[in-house]
Structures are given as structure tokens and as C-alpha cells.
Amino acid sequence: MSIAVQVQQGYQRGTRLLSTYLEPLGLLLMRLLVARVFLQSGLSKWHGWFDFNETKYDLFLYEFFCPDPVRPGALLLCDPVTLDYQSGSLTVTLIESLALLAGIAEVVLPVLLIVGLLTRPAALGLIVMTLFIQLAVFPTWGHWWNPAAWWFVVLFGVFAVGPGALSLDRVFKLENRRA
């Protein structure tokens, strides 16, 4: 057996060992890293169990969808001249519903990532949220490169590879991959 073949086989054994032991840990750390960001944001929208922080409606109404000054390319849902909404309008109701839905999703989806349960759907939900934030709320390259790109890449990695061995998906046999 040549030295080149021995080096190749040794390298392959080493990478198998690394994959066996480090891949599950890496996937867990990826899940925890991105879950922390969204969970902190989600928890800031609540006073406690089933008690939504209604001041967050203003965040959605006036920072995200009617900022002053207007962000070019962002989704503007208020009157562009007065930068206000018609009281009781369907738009206000939809934005407040979106705020509540985001508050729920930003808590539930990261918790699912942390424990590794329904990991791929949870990652996909946060990918959609990340893309919505990027395209509709902060449509600039500066926001994409920091922080949205790393959220997207980590979530995409978890979505593509799965939760890894250190997950409830594996315990409940929802994922059968080696990692």
C-alpha cells in the first residue's frame, strides 16, 4: 500500500470521527446561536404568559411599516404624506395581528430549535421571517450583511442538514440521519 493511499485512508478515518462527534455538537450550537436572537426578540414582546406588550404595536406601526424618515424600498403601509394611519382601519388591524403573530412565532420557533423538535419547519419559519424582515422592513445591503445574512446562513444550514443527533427529532425518530 502506497503512502498516498495510507494518508488518504487516515484522513478519511479522521474526518469520519470528526463528523461522528463534532457534527451533532456543531448543529446544536448553530440551533442555539440563532434561537437566542429570535427568542430574545420574541420575549421582549410579552409582559408574561398570554400578556402581549401592546407598546410593541407602535414598533410595528411606526418603526417597521411607517418609519420617519421613510426607508426607500421598505413596505410603507401608512399614508406617505401624513405618516399616519386611519384609525380602526383594516391595515391597522392587520399590522397589530402581524405583531402578535410575530411575537408568538419568535418564541415558539426558537424553543423548537433549542430542543430540536420539528427543527426543519422551525428553521424554515425563521428563514421566512428573516427574508420578510430583510425585504420588507430593512431592505438595505448593510442590514443584509449584518445581521440578516448570518441568520439566514445558520438557519439554512440547520434546515438543509437537520437538527443532528442531539435533538428530540432524533429521540422521536422524526429524523433518521446519522448526524
mmCIF file of N, CA, C and O in Angstrom, residues 65-162:
data_model
loop_
_atom_site.group_PDB
_atom_site.id
_atom_site.type_symbol
_atom_site.label_atom_id
_atom_site.label_comp_id
_atom_site.label_asym_id
_atom_site.label_seq_id
_atom_site.Cartn_x
_atom_site.Cartn_y
_atom_site.Cartn_z
ATOM 1 N N PHE A 65 -43.404 49.731 9.557
ATOM 2 C CA PHE A 65 -44.234 49.941 8.376
ATOM 3 C C PHE A 65 -44.632 51.386 8.117
ATOM 4 O O PHE A 65 -45.411 51.655 7.219
ATOM 5 N N CYS A 66 -44.084 52.313 8.896
ATOM 6 C CA CYS A 66 -44.319 53.739 8.655
ATOM 7 C C CYS A 66 -43.207 54.548 9.323
ATOM 8 O O CYS A 66 -43.464 55.395 10.170
ATOM 9 N N PRO A 67 -41.965 54.273 8.945
ATOM 10 C CA PRO A 67 -40.860 54.952 9.625
ATOM 11 C C PRO A 67 -40.723 56.406 9.176
ATOM 12 O O PRO A 67 -41.109 56.766 8.065
ATOM 13 N N ASP A 68 -40.209 57.218 10.050
ATOM 14 C CA ASP A 68 -39.920 58.606 9.741
ATOM 15 C C ASP A 68 -38.442 58.829 10.042
ATOM 16 O O ASP A 68 -38.053 58.776 11.200
ATOM 17 N N PRO A 69 -37.581 58.994 9.081
ATOM 18 C CA PRO A 69 -37.865 59.130 7.662
ATOM 19 C C PRO A 69 -38.169 57.778 7.018
ATOM 20 O O PRO A 69 -37.776 56.727 7.518
ATOM 21 N N VAL A 70 -38.862 57.857 5.881
ATOM 22 C CA VAL A 70 -39.237 56.654 5.141
ATOM 23 C C VAL A 70 -37.971 55.986 4.605
ATOM 24 O O VAL A 70 -37.082 56.653 4.090
ATOM 25 N N ARG A 71 -37.884 54.654 4.783
ATOM 26 C CA ARG A 71 -36.749 53.901 4.235
ATOM 27 C C ARG A 71 -37.068 53.524 2.793
ATOM 28 O O ARG A 71 -38.064 52.831 2.548
ATOM 29 N N PRO A 72 -36.244 53.950 1.844
ATOM 30 C CA PRO A 72 -36.507 53.597 0.437
ATOM 31 C C PRO A 72 -36.569 52.079 0.259
ATOM 32 O O PRO A 72 -35.714 51.349 0.763
ATOM 33 N N GLY A 73 -37.600 51.618 -0.420
ATOM 34 C CA GLY A 73 -37.755 50.197 -0.698
ATOM 35 C C GLY A 73 -38.500 49.424 0.363
ATOM 36 O O GLY A 73 -38.910 48.295 0.133
ATOM 37 N N ALA A 74 -38.683 50.015 1.551
ATOM 38 C CA ALA A 74 -39.397 49.320 2.630
ATOM 39 C C ALA A 74 -40.896 49.365 2.370
ATOM 40 O O ALA A 74 -41.404 50.254 1.689
ATOM 41 N N LEU A 75 -41.586 48.389 2.927
ATOM 42 C CA LEU A 75 -43.036 48.321 2.815
ATOM 43 C C LEU A 75 -43.641 49.435 3.662
ATOM 44 O O LEU A 75 -43.487 49.452 4.880
ATOM 45 N N LEU A 76 -44.294 50.398 3.019
ATOM 46 C CA LEU A 76 -44.889 51.544 3.698
ATOM 47 C C LEU A 76 -46.398 51.350 3.706
ATOM 48 O O LEU A 76 -47.039 51.372 2.658
ATOM 49 N N LEU A 77 -46.976 51.156 4.892
ATOM 50 C CA LEU A 77 -48.400 50.848 4.994
ATOM 51 C C LEU A 77 -49.241 52.020 5.497
ATOM 52 O O LEU A 77 -50.442 51.902 5.612
ATOM 53 N N CYS A 78 -48.607 53.136 5.799
ATOM 54 C CA CYS A 78 -49.359 54.305 6.262
ATOM 55 C C CYS A 78 -49.469 55.318 5.124
ATOM 56 O O CYS A 78 -48.917 55.121 4.043
ATOM 57 N N ASP A 79 -50.157 56.412 5.395
ATOM 58 C CA ASP A 79 -50.261 57.494 4.424
ATOM 59 C C ASP A 79 -48.873 58.110 4.259
ATOM 60 O O ASP A 79 -48.290 58.602 5.234
ATOM 61 N N PRO A 80 -48.307 58.112 3.050
ATOM 62 C CA PRO A 80 -46.937 58.598 2.866
ATOM 63 C C PRO A 80 -46.774 60.100 3.111
ATOM 64 O O PRO A 80 -45.668 60.565 3.344
ATOM 65 N N VAL A 81 -47.865 60.849 3.094
ATOM 66 C CA VAL A 81 -47.789 62.291 3.322
ATOM 67 C C VAL A 81 -47.841 62.601 4.814
ATOM 68 O O VAL A 81 -46.995 63.315 5.350
ATOM 69 N N THR A 82 -48.843 62.049 5.506
ATOM 70 C CA THR A 82 -49.027 62.357 6.925
ATOM 71 C C THR A 82 -48.261 61.411 7.839
ATOM 72 O O THR A 82 -48.112 61.679 9.023
ATOM 73 N N LEU A 83 -47.798 60.274 7.283
ATOM 74 C CA LEU A 83 -47.129 59.224 8.066
ATOM 75 C C LEU A 83 -48.001 58.790 9.244
ATOM 76 O O LEU A 83 -47.538 58.629 10.368
ATOM 77 N N ASP A 84 -49.280 58.597 8.940
ATOM 78 C CA ASP A 84 -50.213 58.129 9.955
ATOM 79 C C ASP A 84 -51.186 57.142 9.317
ATOM 80 O O ASP A 84 -51.231 56.976 8.108
ATOM 81 N N TYR A 85 -51.964 56.497 10.180
ATOM 82 C CA TYR A 85 -52.936 55.502 9.739
ATOM 83 C C TYR A 85 -54.341 56.017 9.988
ATOM 84 O O TYR A 85 -54.558 56.857 10.859
ATOM 85 N N GLN A 86 -55.286 55.462 9.240
ATOM 86 C CA GLN A 86 -56.677 55.757 9.511
ATOM 87 C C GLN A 86 -57.092 54.897 10.699
ATOM 88 O O GLN A 86 -56.976 53.668 10.665
ATOM 89 N N SER A 87 -57.554 55.510 11.757
ATOM 90 C CA SER A 87 -57.901 54.801 12.982
ATOM 91 C C SER A 87 -58.962 53.735 12.714
ATOM 92 O O SER A 87 -59.947 53.993 12.021
ATOM 93 N N GLY A 88 -58.741 52.543 13.235
ATOM 94 C CA GLY A 88 -59.688 51.452 13.099
ATOM 95 C C GLY A 88 -59.683 50.798 11.730
ATOM 96 O O GLY A 88 -60.552 49.983 11.435
ATOM 97 N N SER A 89 -58.707 51.140 10.892
ATOM 98 C CA SER A 89 -58.686 50.606 9.529
ATOM 99 C C SER A 89 -58.245 49.136 9.522
ATOM 100 O O SER A 89 -57.664 48.624 10.475
ATOM 101 N N LEU A 90 -58.525 48.484 8.408
ATOM 102 C CA LEU A 90 -58.113 47.100 8.218
ATOM 103 C C LEU A 90 -56.589 46.990 8.279
ATOM 104 O O LEU A 90 -56.058 46.014 8.819
ATOM 105 N N THR A 91 -55.889 47.986 7.753
ATOM 106 C CA THR A 91 -54.422 47.983 7.779
ATOM 107 C C THR A 91 -53.909 47.929 9.212
ATOM 108 O O THR A 91 -53.011 47.148 9.521
ATOM 109 N N VAL A 92 -54.471 48.757 10.084
ATOM 110 C CA VAL A 92 -54.044 48.767 11.489
ATOM 111 C C VAL A 92 -54.331 47.409 12.133
ATOM 112 O O VAL A 92 -53.485 46.857 12.839
ATOM 113 N N THR A 93 -55.494 46.854 11.860
ATOM 114 C CA THR A 93 -55.849 45.537 12.402
ATOM 115 C C THR A 93 -54.877 44.472 11.904
ATOM 116 O O THR A 93 -54.420 43.634 12.685
ATOM 117 N N LEU A 94 -54.535 44.504 10.613
ATOM 118 C CA LEU A 94 -53.586 43.533 10.053
ATOM 119 C C LEU A 94 -52.197 43.685 10.669
ATOM 120 O O LEU A 94 -51.547 42.685 10.995
ATOM 121 N N ILE A 95 -51.732 44.910 10.837
ATOM 122 C CA ILE A 95 -50.405 45.131 11.416
ATOM 123 C C ILE A 95 -50.378 44.673 12.869
ATOM 124 O O ILE A 95 -49.412 44.037 13.312
ATOM 125 N N GLU A 96 -51.429 44.973 13.624
ATOM 126 C CA GLU A 96 -51.471 44.521 15.016
ATOM 127 C C GLU A 96 -51.535 42.999 15.088
ATOM 128 O O GLU A 96 -50.923 42.389 15.967
ATOM 129 N N SER A 97 -52.248 42.376 14.164
ATOM 130 C CA SER A 97 -52.283 40.904 14.114
ATOM 131 C C SER A 97 -50.907 40.353 13.749
ATOM 132 O O SER A 97 -50.466 39.346 14.310
ATOM 133 N N LEU A 98 -50.231 41.005 12.815
ATOM 134 C CA LEU A 98 -48.883 40.596 12.433
ATOM 135 C C LEU A 98 -47.926 40.716 13.617
ATOM 136 O O LEU A 98 -47.084 39.846 13.831
ATOM 137 N N ALA A 99 -48.068 41.779 14.392
ATOM 138 C CA ALA A 99 -47.219 41.965 15.573
ATOM 139 C C ALA A 99 -47.434 40.829 16.572
ATOM 140 O O ALA A 99 -46.474 40.254 17.106
ATOM 141 N N LEU A 100 -48.681 40.475 16.808
ATOM 142 C CA LEU A 100 -48.998 39.383 17.731
ATOM 143 C C LEU A 100 -48.474 38.055 17.194
ATOM 144 O O LEU A 100 -47.862 37.274 17.927
ATOM 145 N N LEU A 101 -48.687 37.803 15.908
ATOM 146 C CA LEU A 101 -48.198 36.575 15.289
ATOM 147 C C LEU A 101 -46.670 36.491 15.362
ATOM 148 O O LEU A 101 -46.114 35.434 15.673
ATOM 149 N N ALA A 102 -45.990 37.594 15.090
ATOM 150 C CA ALA A 102 -44.527 37.617 15.186
ATOM 151 C C ALA A 102 -44.089 37.352 16.621
ATOM 152 O O ALA A 102 -43.115 36.627 16.860
ATOM 153 N N GLY A 103 -44.808 37.930 17.586
ATOM 154 C CA GLY A 103 -44.476 37.694 18.993
ATOM 155 C C GLY A 103 -44.612 36.237 19.385
ATOM 156 O O GLY A 103 -43.827 35.717 20.182
ATOM 157 N N ILE A 104 -45.589 35.563 18.832
ATOM 158 C CA ILE A 104 -45.776 34.126 19.103
ATOM 159 C C ILE A 104 -44.701 33.315 18.384
ATOM 160 O O ILE A 104 -44.041 32.469 18.974
ATOM 161 N N ALA A 105 -44.517 33.594 17.092
ATOM 162 C CA ALA A 105 -43.546 32.834 16.289
ATOM 163 C C ALA A 105 -42.132 33.006 16.819
ATOM 164 O O ALA A 105 -41.350 32.051 16.831
ATOM 165 N N GLU A 106 -41.794 34.217 17.275
ATOM 166 C CA GLU A 106 -40.439 34.468 17.767
ATOM 167 C C GLU A 106 -40.168 33.821 19.120
ATOM 168 O O GLU A 106 -39.034 33.838 19.587
ATOM 169 N N VAL A 107 -41.174 33.269 19.734
ATOM 170 C CA VAL A 107 -40.975 32.490 20.959
ATOM 171 C C VAL A 107 -41.062 30.998 20.645
ATOM 172 O O VAL A 107 -40.177 30.222 21.011
ATOM 173 N N VAL A 108 -42.095 30.594 19.942
ATOM 174 C CA VAL A 108 -42.332 29.163 19.683
ATOM 175 C C VAL A 108 -41.246 28.564 18.796
ATOM 176 O O VAL A 108 -40.694 27.504 19.111
ATOM 177 N N LEU A 109 -40.938 29.210 17.667
ATOM 178 C CA LEU A 109 -39.970 28.632 16.733
ATOM 179 C C LEU A 109 -38.571 28.489 17.337
ATOM 180 O O LEU A 109 -37.939 27.430 17.177
ATOM 181 N N PRO A 110 -38.046 29.479 18.050
ATOM 182 C CA PRO A 110 -36.742 29.278 18.686
ATOM 183 C C PRO A 110 -36.747 28.188 19.759
ATOM 184 O O PRO A 110 -35.767 27.445 19.895
ATOM 185 N N VAL A 111 -37.832 28.077 20.509
ATOM 186 C CA VAL A 111 -37.905 26.997 21.508
ATOM 187 C C VAL A 111 -37.848 25.641 20.807
ATOM 188 O O VAL A 111 -37.160 24.726 21.267
ATOM 189 N N LEU A 112 -38.547 25.514 19.682
ATOM 190 C CA LEU A 112 -38.471 24.273 18.912
ATOM 191 C C LEU A 112 -37.047 24.007 18.432
ATOM 192 O O LEU A 112 -36.577 22.869 18.465
ATOM 193 N N LEU A 113 -36.341 25.057 18.005
ATOM 194 C CA LEU A 113 -34.946 24.881 17.597
ATOM 195 C C LEU A 113 -34.077 24.446 18.765
ATOM 196 O O LEU A 113 -33.225 23.571 18.621
ATOM 197 N N ILE A 114 -34.274 25.057 19.913
ATOM 198 C CA ILE A 114 -33.447 24.744 21.083
ATOM 199 C C ILE A 114 -33.555 23.271 21.446
ATOM 200 O O ILE A 114 -32.540 22.608 21.666
ATOM 201 N N VAL A 115 -34.767 22.760 21.499
ATOM 202 C CA VAL A 115 -34.952 21.358 21.886
ATOM 203 C C VAL A 115 -34.810 20.415 20.698
ATOM 204 O O VAL A 115 -34.736 19.204 20.878
ATOM 205 N N GLY A 116 -34.771 20.965 19.498
ATOM 206 C CA GLY A 116 -34.614 20.133 18.315
ATOM 207 C C GLY A 116 -35.856 19.341 17.984
ATOM 208 O O GLY A 116 -35.774 18.180 17.597
ATOM 209 N N LEU A 117 -37.011 19.966 18.104
ATOM 210 C CA LEU A 117 -38.278 19.313 17.785
ATOM 211 C C LEU A 117 -38.904 20.043 16.595
ATOM 212 O O LEU A 117 -39.033 21.270 16.629
ATOM 213 N N LEU A 118 -39.282 19.285 15.573
ATOM 214 C CA LEU A 118 -39.781 19.883 14.327
ATOM 215 C C LEU A 118 -38.802 20.956 13.851
ATOM 216 O O LEU A 118 -39.175 22.069 13.487
ATOM 217 N N THR A 119 -37.542 20.592 13.884
ATOM 218 C CA THR A 119 -36.460 21.534 13.653
ATOM 219 C C THR A 119 -36.492 22.145 12.259
ATOM 220 O O THR A 119 -36.331 23.360 12.107
ATOM 221 N N ARG A 120 -36.684 21.314 11.252
ATOM 222 C CA ARG A 120 -36.672 21.861 9.885
ATOM 223 C C ARG A 120 -37.829 22.837 9.646
ATOM 224 O O ARG A 120 -37.604 23.924 9.109
ATOM 225 N N PRO A 121 -39.070 22.516 10.047
ATOM 226 C CA PRO A 121 -40.134 23.519 9.884
ATOM 227 C C PRO A 121 -39.869 24.791 10.706
ATOM 228 O O PRO A 121 -40.178 25.895 10.246
ATOM 229 N N ALA A 122 -39.304 24.645 11.902
ATOM 230 C CA ALA A 122 -38.993 25.823 12.721
ATOM 231 C C ALA A 122 -37.936 26.679 12.030
ATOM 232 O O ALA A 122 -38.062 27.908 11.970
ATOM 233 N N ALA A 123 -36.898 26.040 11.494
ATOM 234 C CA ALA A 123 -35.857 26.784 10.779
ATOM 235 C C ALA A 123 -36.437 27.466 9.548
ATOM 236 O O ALA A 123 -36.130 28.635 9.266
ATOM 237 N N LEU A 124 -37.305 26.769 8.827
ATOM 238 C CA LEU A 124 -37.927 27.358 7.643
ATOM 239 C C LEU A 124 -38.779 28.574 8.021
ATOM 240 O O LEU A 124 -38.743 29.603 7.339
ATOM 241 N N GLY A 125 -39.529 28.474 9.116
ATOM 242 C CA GLY A 125 -40.328 29.610 9.578
ATOM 243 C C GLY A 125 -39.465 30.817 9.891
ATOM 244 O O GLY A 125 -39.809 31.954 9.543
ATOM 245 N N LEU A 126 -38.312 30.594 10.517
ATOM 246 C CA LEU A 126 -37.419 31.706 10.838
ATOM 247 C C LEU A 126 -36.688 32.214 9.599
ATOM 248 O O LEU A 126 -36.352 33.399 9.523
ATOM 249 N N ILE A 127 -36.456 31.349 8.615
ATOM 250 C CA ILE A 127 -35.905 31.812 7.336
ATOM 251 C C ILE A 127 -36.893 32.766 6.668
ATOM 252 O O ILE A 127 -36.509 33.841 6.193
ATOM 253 N N VAL A 128 -38.161 32.383 6.640
ATOM 254 C CA VAL A 128 -39.195 33.241 6.050
ATOM 255 C C VAL A 128 -39.254 34.573 6.802
ATOM 256 O O VAL A 128 -39.324 35.648 6.189
ATOM 257 N N MET A 129 -39.193 34.521 8.126
ATOM 258 C CA MET A 129 -39.216 35.743 8.928
ATOM 259 C C MET A 129 -38.002 36.614 8.609
ATOM 260 O O MET A 129 -38.121 37.837 8.450
ATOM 261 N N THR A 130 -36.839 36.000 8.498
ATOM 262 C CA THR A 130 -35.612 36.729 8.173
ATOM 263 C C THR A 130 -35.728 37.410 6.811
ATOM 264 O O THR A 130 -35.384 38.587 6.665
ATOM 265 N N LEU A 131 -36.220 36.681 5.823
ATOM 266 C CA LEU A 131 -36.362 37.257 4.487
ATOM 267 C C LEU A 131 -37.399 38.378 4.467
ATOM 268 O O LEU A 131 -37.213 39.399 3.798
ATOM 269 N N PHE A 132 -38.496 38.214 5.217
ATOM 270 C CA PHE A 132 -39.503 39.275 5.290
ATOM 271 C C PHE A 132 -38.896 40.528 5.920
ATOM 272 O O PHE A 132 -39.088 41.642 5.412
ATOM 273 N N ILE A 133 -38.169 40.354 7.016
ATOM 274 C CA ILE A 133 -37.518 41.496 7.672
ATOM 275 C C ILE A 133 -36.582 42.187 6.686
ATOM 276 O O ILE A 133 -36.562 43.415 6.573
ATOM 277 N N GLN A 134 -35.801 41.381 5.958
ATOM 278 C CA GLN A 134 -34.836 41.936 5.029
ATOM 279 C C GLN A 134 -35.502 42.642 3.852
ATOM 280 O O GLN A 134 -35.117 43.743 3.479
ATOM 281 N N LEU A 135 -36.485 42.016 3.248
ATOM 282 C CA LEU A 135 -37.070 42.559 2.026
ATOM 283 C C LEU A 135 -38.114 43.645 2.266
ATOM 284 O O LEU A 135 -38.221 44.580 1.476
ATOM 285 N N ALA A 136 -38.874 43.543 3.350
ATOM 286 C CA ALA A 136 -39.986 44.476 3.554
ATOM 287 C C ALA A 136 -39.706 45.544 4.600
ATOM 288 O O ALA A 136 -40.271 46.628 4.534
ATOM 289 N N VAL A 137 -38.845 45.258 5.563
ATOM 290 C CA VAL A 137 -38.660 46.197 6.673
ATOM 291 C C VAL A 137 -37.344 46.958 6.555
ATOM 292 O O VAL A 137 -37.307 48.181 6.656
ATOM 293 N N PHE A 138 -36.233 46.250 6.362
ATOM 294 C CA PHE A 138 -34.910 46.877 6.274
ATOM 295 C C PHE A 138 -34.216 46.455 4.974
ATOM 296 O O PHE A 138 -33.249 45.686 5.002
ATOM 297 N N PRO A 139 -34.688 46.946 3.819
ATOM 298 C CA PRO A 139 -34.165 46.472 2.538
ATOM 299 C C PRO A 139 -32.855 47.153 2.126
ATOM 300 O O PRO A 139 -32.771 47.788 1.081
ATOM 301 N N THR A 140 -31.831 47.007 2.948
ATOM 302 C CA THR A 140 -30.526 47.570 2.598
ATOM 303 C C THR A 140 -29.474 46.477 2.663
ATOM 304 O O THR A 140 -29.621 45.499 3.407
ATOM 305 N N TRP A 141 -28.393 46.671 1.897
ATOM 306 C CA TRP A 141 -27.297 45.697 1.934
ATOM 307 C C TRP A 141 -26.627 45.696 3.297
ATOM 308 O O TRP A 141 -26.161 44.667 3.763
ATOM 309 N N GLY A 142 -26.589 46.844 3.950
ATOM 310 C CA GLY A 142 -25.985 46.907 5.280
ATOM 311 C C GLY A 142 -26.701 45.996 6.270
ATOM 312 O O GLY A 142 -26.068 45.306 7.067
ATOM 313 N N HIS A 143 -28.029 45.980 6.216
ATOM 314 C CA HIS A 143 -28.779 45.098 7.111
ATOM 315 C C HIS A 143 -28.623 43.654 6.683
ATOM 316 O O HIS A 143 -28.593 42.757 7.523
ATOM 317 N N TRP A 144 -28.517 43.404 5.379
ATOM 318 C CA TRP A 144 -28.356 42.028 4.919
ATOM 319 C C TRP A 144 -27.053 41.451 5.456
ATOM 320 O O TRP A 144 -27.024 40.368 6.018
ATOM 321 N N TRP A 145 -25.953 42.184 5.298
ATOM 322 C CA TRP A 145 -24.660 41.636 5.708
ATOM 323 C C TRP A 145 -24.515 41.566 7.213
ATOM 324 O O TRP A 145 -23.748 40.758 7.715
ATOM 325 N N ASN A 146 -25.186 42.416 7.915
ATOM 326 C CA ASN A 146 -25.142 42.341 9.372
ATOM 327 C C ASN A 146 -26.463 42.864 9.901
ATOM 328 O O ASN A 146 -26.689 44.068 9.859
ATOM 329 N N PRO A 147 -27.351 42.006 10.296
ATOM 330 C CA PRO A 147 -27.218 40.636 10.778
ATOM 331 C C PRO A 147 -27.913 39.573 9.929
ATOM 332 O O PRO A 147 -27.743 38.395 10.173
ATOM 333 N N ALA A 148 -28.729 39.974 8.945
ATOM 334 C CA ALA A 148 -29.633 39.017 8.298
ATOM 335 C C ALA A 148 -28.907 37.875 7.592
ATOM 336 O O ALA A 148 -29.393 36.741 7.601
ATOM 337 N N ALA A 149 -27.767 38.134 6.984
ATOM 338 C CA ALA A 149 -27.062 37.073 6.239
ATOM 339 C C ALA A 149 -26.664 35.928 7.152
ATOM 340 O O ALA A 149 -26.827 34.760 6.808
ATOM 341 N N TRP A 150 -26.147 36.246 8.340
ATOM 342 C CA TRP A 150 -25.721 35.133 9.211
ATOM 343 C C TRP A 150 -26.921 34.403 9.786
ATOM 344 O O TRP A 150 -26.873 33.193 9.964
ATOM 345 N N TRP A 151 -28.031 35.102 10.055
ATOM 346 C CA TRP A 151 -29.244 34.390 10.485
ATOM 347 C C TRP A 151 -29.655 33.415 9.392
ATOM 348 O O TRP A 151 -29.934 32.245 9.659
ATOM 349 N N PHE A 152 -29.711 33.922 8.150
ATOM 350 C CA PHE A 152 -30.147 33.110 7.025
ATOM 351 C C PHE A 152 -29.232 31.900 6.829
ATOM 352 O O PHE A 152 -29.716 30.773 6.665
ATOM 353 N N VAL A 153 -27.927 32.111 6.840
ATOM 354 C CA VAL A 153 -26.986 31.009 6.575
ATOM 355 C C VAL A 153 -27.065 29.945 7.658
ATOM 356 O O VAL A 153 -27.098 28.745 7.367
ATOM 357 N N VAL A 154 -27.108 30.342 8.919
ATOM 358 C CA VAL A 154 -27.205 29.362 10.003
ATOM 359 C C VAL A 154 -28.520 28.600 9.914
ATOM 360 O O VAL A 154 -28.552 27.364 10.013
ATOM 361 N N LEU A 155 -29.621 29.314 9.717
ATOM 362 C CA LEU A 155 -30.923 28.652 9.596
ATOM 363 C C LEU A 155 -30.976 27.746 8.369
ATOM 364 O O LEU A 155 -31.527 26.646 8.429
ATOM 365 N N PHE A 156 -30.395 28.191 7.260
ATOM 366 C CA PHE A 156 -30.374 27.370 6.061
ATOM 367 C C PHE A 156 -29.573 26.092 6.296
ATOM 368 O O PHE A 156 -29.967 25.009 5.867
ATOM 369 N N GLY A 157 -28.448 26.210 6.996
ATOM 370 C CA GLY A 157 -27.660 25.027 7.322
ATOM 371 C C GLY A 157 -28.440 24.033 8.161
ATOM 372 O O GLY A 157 -28.426 22.824 7.895
ATOM 373 N N VAL A 158 -29.135 24.521 9.164
ATOM 374 C CA VAL A 158 -29.955 23.640 10.009
ATOM 375 C C VAL A 158 -31.090 23.036 9.188
ATOM 376 O O VAL A 158 -31.386 21.843 9.299
ATOM 377 N N PHE A 159 -31.722 23.845 8.358
ATOM 378 C CA PHE A 159 -32.812 23.342 7.517
ATOM 379 C C PHE A 159 -32.306 22.270 6.554
ATOM 380 O O PHE A 159 -32.942 21.231 6.373
ATOM 381 N N ALA A 160 -31.158 22.502 5.938
ATOM 382 C CA ALA A 160 -30.629 21.572 4.935
ATOM 383 C C ALA A 160 -30.105 20.281 5.546
ATOM 384 O O ALA A 160 -30.368 19.194 5.029
ATOM 385 N N VAL A 161 -29.395 20.377 6.665
ATOM 386 C CA VAL A 161 -28.734 19.206 7.257
ATOM 387 C C VAL A 161 -29.633 18.505 8.266
ATOM 388 O O VAL A 161 -29.573 17.294 8.422
ATOM 389 N N GLY A 162 -30.468 19.267 8.957
ATOM 390 C CA GLY A 162 -31.320 18.698 10.002
ATOM 391 C C GLY A 162 -30.781 19.055 11.373
ATOM 392 O O GLY A 162 -29.777 19.734 11.504
#
